């Protein structure tokens, strides 16, 4: 994952509403949720949902599938796994044990 892509992922995850949305989606039985149910479940408006889901989609954290009138959202676990893996790596130039001094 490139630095620009990682930055977009972390920017998307920097908002509590988006973190709640990802958590809700990942806990759903099929890993997918209809946009018609999300506003009520999370106590947000439909326009707010659309705004935040677009940010998550643009960051590559979710996919969308149009089914009739509604969009169904699904978490992309591989995108989250890459971000988590990045956080597990030592910083460039710093030994894995911590500070260099």
Backbone as ProteinMPNN parsed JSONL, in Angstrom:
{"seq_chain_A": "XXXXXXXXXXXXXXXXXXXXXXXXXXXXXXXXXXXXXXXXXXXXXXXXXXXXXXXXXXXXXXXXXXXXXXXXXXXXXXXXXXXXXXXXXXXXXXXXXXXXX", "coords_chain_A": {"N_chain_A": [[0.857, -1.171, 0.0], [0.651, 2.153, -0.892], [2.022, 5.288, 0.339], [0.238, 7.433, -0.031], [-2.234, 6.123, -0.318], [-2.397, 4.861, 2.186], [-2.504, 7.127, 3.826], [-5.018, 8.131, 3.094], [-6.657, 6.074, 4.053], [-6.145, 6.238, 6.828], [-7.029, 8.845, 7.287], [-9.736, 8.516, 6.763], [-10.393, 6.818, 8.855], [-10.127, 8.478, 10.986], [-12.387, 9.673, 11.896], [-14.994, 9.498, 14.24], [-17.653, 8.713, 13.597], [-17.364, 7.336, 11.194], [-15.772, 5.226, 12.043], [-17.597, 3.965, 13.733], [-19.484, 3.211, 11.805], [-17.985, 1.354, 10.255], [-17.525, -0.568, 12.237], [-20.148, -1.376, 12.781], [-20.89, -2.478, 10.285], [-19.006, -4.56, 10.076], [-19.801, -6.205, 12.121], [-22.245, -7.133, 11.345], [-24.321, -9.873, 10.325], [-23.883, -10.957, 7.708], [-21.783, -9.416, 6.977], [-22.47, -7.359, 5.464], [-24.525, -4.507, 4.947], [-27.625, -2.859, 4.434], [-28.091, 0.39, 3.185], [-30.472, 1.491, 3.87], [-31.053, 0.772, 6.469], [-29.022, 1.693, 8.107], [-28.96, 4.53, 8.961], [-30.954, 4.751, 11.038], [-30.084, 2.753, 12.804], [-27.658, 3.794, 13.68], [-28.238, 6.326, 14.496], [-28.034, 8.587, 12.806], [-28.464, 10.94, 10.079], [-29.733, 10.339, 6.717], [-28.343, 11.878, 4.694], [-25.954, 12.371, 6.123], [-25.018, 9.778, 6.474], [-24.53, 9.09, 3.765], [-22.46, 10.901, 3.138], [-20.356, 10.052, 4.867], [-20.054, 7.347, 4.12], [-19.194, 7.614, 1.51], [-16.654, 8.685, 1.931], [-15.426, 6.492, 3.222], [-15.621, 4.617, 1.172], [-14.112, 5.857, -0.87], [-11.637, 5.68, 0.32], [-11.175, 3.044, 0.064], [-12.085, 1.228, 1.93], [-14.591, 0.091, 2.062], [-17.021, -1.637, 0.019], [-19.563, -1.104, -2.443], [-22.805, -2.133, -3.426], [-25.352, -1.87, -5.644], [-28.677, -2.567, -5.139], [-31.587, -2.741, -6.458], [-33.352, -0.027, -5.316], [-31.675, 0.603, -3.25], [-28.432, 0.852, -1.698], [-26.059, -1.545, -0.808], [-23.657, -2.004, 1.612], [-20.356, -3.198, 2.171], [-17.707, -4.238, 4.242], [-14.247, -4.116, 3.47], [-12.162, -6.335, 4.422], [-9.495, -6.901, 3.786], [-8.361, -4.447, 3.162], [-8.381, -3.126, 5.614], [-6.713, -4.88, 6.983], [-4.246, -4.458, 5.722], [-3.67, -1.852, 6.562], [-3.471, -2.248, 9.322], [-1.312, -4.009, 9.368], [0.675, -2.304, 8.471], [0.903, -0.573, 10.66], [2.057, -2.283, 12.435], [4.667, -2.471, 11.693], [8.102, -1.541, 12.246], [9.179, 1.87, 12.477], [10.743, 3.553, 9.72], [14.215, 3.39, 9.74], [14.396, 3.257, 12.475], [15.268, 1.079, 15.0], [13.655, -2.091, 15.662], [13.31, -2.425, 18.397], [12.771, 0.039, 19.524], [13.575, 3.405, 20.309], [16.348, 5.025, 18.677], [18.481, 5.932, 20.09]], "CA_chain_A": [[0.0, 0.0, 0.0], [1.452, 3.364, -1.001], [1.842, 6.282, 1.398], [-0.982, 8.204, -0.292], [-3.378, 5.26, 0.003], [-2.431, 4.715, 3.642], [-2.966, 8.393, 4.395], [-6.47, 8.19, 2.884], [-7.268, 5.121, 4.986], [-6.08, 6.767, 8.187], [-7.924, 10.009, 7.342], [-11.106, 7.998, 6.863], [-10.568, 6.223, 10.182], [-9.964, 9.512, 12.012], [-13.697, 10.201, 12.273], [-15.715, 8.517, 15.063], [-18.84, 8.191, 12.909], [-16.916, 6.338, 10.221], [-15.339, 4.046, 12.804], [-18.838, 3.296, 14.15], [-20.054, 2.577, 10.612], [-17.191, 0.155, 9.957], [-17.786, -1.541, 13.295], [-21.5, -1.898, 12.564], [-20.853, -3.342, 9.102], [-18.219, -5.773, 10.32], [-20.525, -7.052, 13.073], [-23.477, -7.656, 10.754], [-24.24, -11.316, 10.076], [-23.287, -11.257, 6.405], [-20.723, -8.456, 6.692], [-23.075, -6.394, 4.558], [-25.717, -3.855, 5.483], [-28.344, -1.979, 3.518], [-28.08, 1.799, 3.582], [-31.792, 1.848, 4.391], [-31.108, 0.476, 7.905], [-27.908, 2.28, 8.845], [-29.213, 5.782, 9.692], [-31.683, 4.504, 12.278], [-29.233, 1.949, 13.689], [-26.553, 4.592, 14.209], [-28.715, 7.635, 14.931], [-27.558, 9.647, 11.918], [-29.365, 11.191, 8.955], [-29.344, 9.72, 5.447], [-27.248, 12.629, 4.068], [-24.726, 12.147, 6.894], [-24.571, 8.435, 6.098], [-23.972, 9.151, 2.409], [-21.187, 11.614, 3.213], [-19.336, 9.223, 5.508], [-19.821, 6.135, 3.338], [-18.376, 8.011, 0.358], [-15.268, 8.792, 2.418], [-14.94, 5.125, 3.441], [-15.496, 3.993, -0.148], [-12.973, 6.473, -1.555], [-10.419, 5.183, 0.97], [-11.056, 1.622, -0.245], [-12.42, 0.425, 3.107], [-15.875, -0.586, 1.852], [-17.532, -1.735, -1.349], [-21.006, -0.871, -2.511], [-23.524, -2.875, -4.453], [-26.703, -1.341, -5.811], [-29.717, -3.591, -5.239], [-32.835, -1.988, -6.594], [-33.248, 1.368, -4.898], [-30.765, 0.787, -2.128], [-27.035, 0.428, -1.771], [-25.606, -2.426, 0.27], [-22.253, -1.734, 1.898], [-19.594, -4.316, 2.724], [-16.34, -3.905, 4.655], [-13.153, -4.811, 2.779], [-11.222, -6.672, 5.494], [-8.107, -6.877, 3.322], [-7.878, -3.064, 3.25], [-8.096, -2.888, 7.031], [-5.562, -5.71, 7.356], [-3.027, -3.8, 5.242], [-3.408, -0.713, 7.446], [-3.017, -2.806, 10.599], [0.036, -4.537, 9.139], [1.575, -1.155, 8.407], [1.115, -0.091, 12.025], [2.886, -3.248, 13.143], [6.054, -2.391, 11.232], [8.892, -0.487, 12.882], [9.368, 3.067, 11.651], [11.958, 3.505, 8.903], [15.416, 3.909, 10.368], [14.372, 3.064, 13.922], [15.298, -0.352, 15.298], [12.39, -2.654, 16.136], [13.237, -2.326, 19.85], [12.368, 1.362, 19.989], [14.349, 4.58, 19.914], [17.681, 4.736, 18.15], [19.519, 6.483, 20.986]], "C_chain_A": [[0.904, 1.236, 0.0], [1.125, 4.338, 0.122], [0.551, 7.073, 1.204], [-2.223, 7.394, 0.057], [-3.518, 5.08, 1.507], [-2.943, 5.981, 4.309], [-4.477, 8.528, 4.243], [-7.205, 7.258, 3.841], [-7.286, 5.707, 6.388], [-6.922, 8.035, 8.343], [-9.367, 9.547, 7.501], [-11.387, 7.447, 8.254], [-10.468, 7.246, 11.31], [-11.292, 10.102, 12.473], [-14.481, 9.153, 13.054], [-16.949, 7.922, 14.383], [-18.444, 7.117, 11.912], [-16.419, 5.074, 10.915], [-16.565, 3.266, 13.268], [-19.494, 2.577, 12.975], [-19.304, 1.296, 10.261], [-17.446, -0.94, 10.979], [-19.151, -2.195, 13.089], [-21.524, -2.868, 11.377], [-20.127, -4.649, 9.389], [-18.915, -6.72, 11.288], [-21.825, -7.623, 12.5], [-23.255, -9.106, 10.325], [-23.52, -11.633, 8.769], [-22.099, -10.36, 6.081], [-21.181, -7.354, 5.77], [-24.289, -5.778, 5.231], [-26.307, -2.931, 4.43], [-28.316, -0.554, 4.063], [-29.415, 2.225, 4.18], [-31.892, 1.639, 5.902], [-30.063, 1.234, 8.724], [-28.231, 3.588, 9.571], [-29.915, 5.562, 11.033], [-30.82, 3.744, 13.282], [-28.168, 2.79, 14.382], [-26.965, 5.982, 14.672], [-28.158, 8.791, 14.123], [-28.555, 9.818, 10.774], [-28.855, 10.487, 7.693], [-28.243, 10.519, 4.746], [-25.906, 12.453, 4.793], [-24.148, 10.779, 6.566], [-23.89, 8.466, 4.732], [-22.596, 9.809, 2.401], [-20.081, 10.706, 3.75], [-19.044, 7.946, 4.721], [-19.002, 6.447, 2.088], [-16.909, 8.114, 0.765], [-14.658, 7.401, 2.624], [-14.712, 4.402, 2.113], [-14.28, 4.54, -0.895], [-11.639, 6.007, -0.976], [-10.215, 3.688, 0.73], [-11.419, 0.695, 0.902], [-13.732, -0.33, 2.98], [-16.162, -0.689, 0.358], [-19.025, -1.473, -1.304], [-21.586, -1.663, -3.666], [-24.946, -2.342, -4.484], [-27.656, -2.514, -5.986], [-31.058, -2.875, -5.268], [-32.583, -0.529, -6.256], [-32.137, 1.638, -3.908], [-29.358, 0.294, -2.434], [-26.75, -0.456, -0.564], [-24.097, -2.25, 0.397], [-21.599, -2.94, 2.547], [-18.189, -3.838, 3.074], [-15.359, -4.721, 3.827], [-12.087, -5.146, 3.82], [-9.762, -6.62, 5.061], [-7.525, -5.465, 3.38], [-7.537, -2.707, 4.694], [-6.859, -3.664, 7.468], [-4.253, -5.068, 6.903], [-2.658, -2.614, 6.132], [-2.881, -1.19, 8.797], [-1.593, -3.341, 10.462], [1.055, -3.404, 9.089], [1.894, -0.648, 9.811], [2.007, -1.025, 12.828], [4.354, -3.204, 12.748], [6.814, -1.326, 12.01], [9.051, 0.69, 11.923], [10.682, 2.948, 10.89], [13.122, 4.122, 9.664], [15.457, 3.755, 11.876], [14.361, 1.566, 14.19], [13.979, -0.828, 15.891], [12.223, -2.528, 17.642], [12.827, -0.963, 20.361], [13.277, 2.453, 19.464], [15.766, 4.189, 19.479], [18.791, 5.195, 19.089], [19.456, 5.873, 22.364]], "O_chain_A": [[1.821, 1.335, 0.815], [0.086, 4.229, 0.773], [-0.155, 7.351, 2.174], [-3.159, 7.918, 0.66], [-4.625, 5.14, 2.044], [-3.729, 5.913, 5.254], [-5.15, 8.991, 5.164], [-8.254, 7.613, 4.377], [-8.315, 5.68, 7.064], [-7.472, 8.278, 9.417], [-10.127, 10.12, 8.282], [-12.494, 7.592, 8.772], [-10.701, 6.909, 12.471], [-11.308, 10.954, 13.362], [-14.624, 8.024, 12.584], [-17.254, 6.745, 14.579], [-19.12, 6.095, 11.799], [-16.629, 3.969, 10.415], [-16.575, 2.036, 13.205], [-20.001, 1.466, 13.128], [-19.924, 0.266, 10.0], [-17.568, -2.112, 10.621], [-19.291, -3.412, 13.207], [-22.11, -3.947, 11.463], [-20.584, -5.72, 8.989], [-18.644, -7.921, 11.275], [-22.437, -8.501, 13.109], [-22.136, -9.506, 10.003], [-22.637, -12.491, 8.74], [-21.472, -10.516, 5.033], [-20.388, -6.515, 5.342], [-24.995, -6.441, 5.991], [-25.591, -2.31, 3.645], [-28.497, -0.332, 5.261], [-29.482, 3.21, 4.916], [-32.729, 2.264, 6.552], [-30.23, 1.389, 9.933], [-27.809, 3.749, 10.716], [-29.509, 6.128, 12.047], [-30.825, 4.057, 14.472], [-27.816, 2.531, 15.533], [-26.138, 6.737, 15.184], [-27.845, 9.848, 14.671], [-29.388, 8.945, 10.532], [-27.691, 10.092, 7.618], [-27.292, 9.92, 4.244], [-24.854, 12.391, 4.156], [-22.937, 10.633, 6.4], [-22.795, 7.927, 4.568], [-21.677, 9.331, 1.737], [-19.006, 10.606, 3.159], [-17.894, 7.51, 4.665], [-18.197, 5.622, 1.657], [-16.025, 7.679, 0.028], [-13.511, 7.161, 2.247], [-13.736, 3.67, 1.953], [-13.511, 3.779, -1.481], [-10.635, 5.943, -1.685], [-9.201, 3.126, 1.143], [-11.101, -0.494, 0.862], [-13.965, -1.291, 3.713], [-15.622, 0.065, -0.452], [-19.664, -1.603, -0.26], [-20.968, -1.84, -4.716], [-25.653, -2.361, -3.476], [-27.47, -3.352, -6.869], [-31.587, -2.46, -4.236], [-31.712, 0.117, -6.838], [-31.706, 2.78, -3.746], [-29.137, -0.553, -3.299], [-27.153, -0.148, 0.558], [-23.362, -2.338, -0.586], [-22.209, -3.621, 3.371], [-17.558, -3.121, 2.298], [-15.616, -5.885, 3.52], [-11.201, -4.331, 4.076], [-8.884, -6.328, 5.874], [-6.329, -5.3, 3.62], [-6.523, -2.062, 4.958], [-6.047, -3.156, 8.241], [-3.255, -5.128, 7.622], [-1.483, -2.392, 6.424], [-1.953, -0.601, 9.35], [-0.764, -3.14, 11.35], [2.165, -3.533, 9.605], [3.046, -0.329, 10.107], [2.642, -0.603, 13.795], [5.192, -3.83, 13.396], [6.232, -0.312, 12.394], [9.057, 0.514, 10.704], [11.624, 2.313, 11.364], [13.023, 5.239, 10.17], [16.464, 4.092, 12.499], [13.516, 0.854, 13.648], [13.271, -0.061, 16.543], [11.092, -2.525, 18.127], [12.556, -0.825, 21.554], [13.697, 2.423, 18.307], [16.291, 3.149, 19.877], [19.952, 4.851, 18.869], [20.255, 6.226, 23.232]]}, "name": "protein", "num_of_chains": 1, "seq": "XXXXXXXXXXXXXXXXXXXXXXXXXXXXXXXXXXXXXXXXXXXXXXXXXXXXXXXXXXXXXXXXXXXXXXXXXXXXXXXXXXXXXXXXXXXXXXXXXXXXX"}
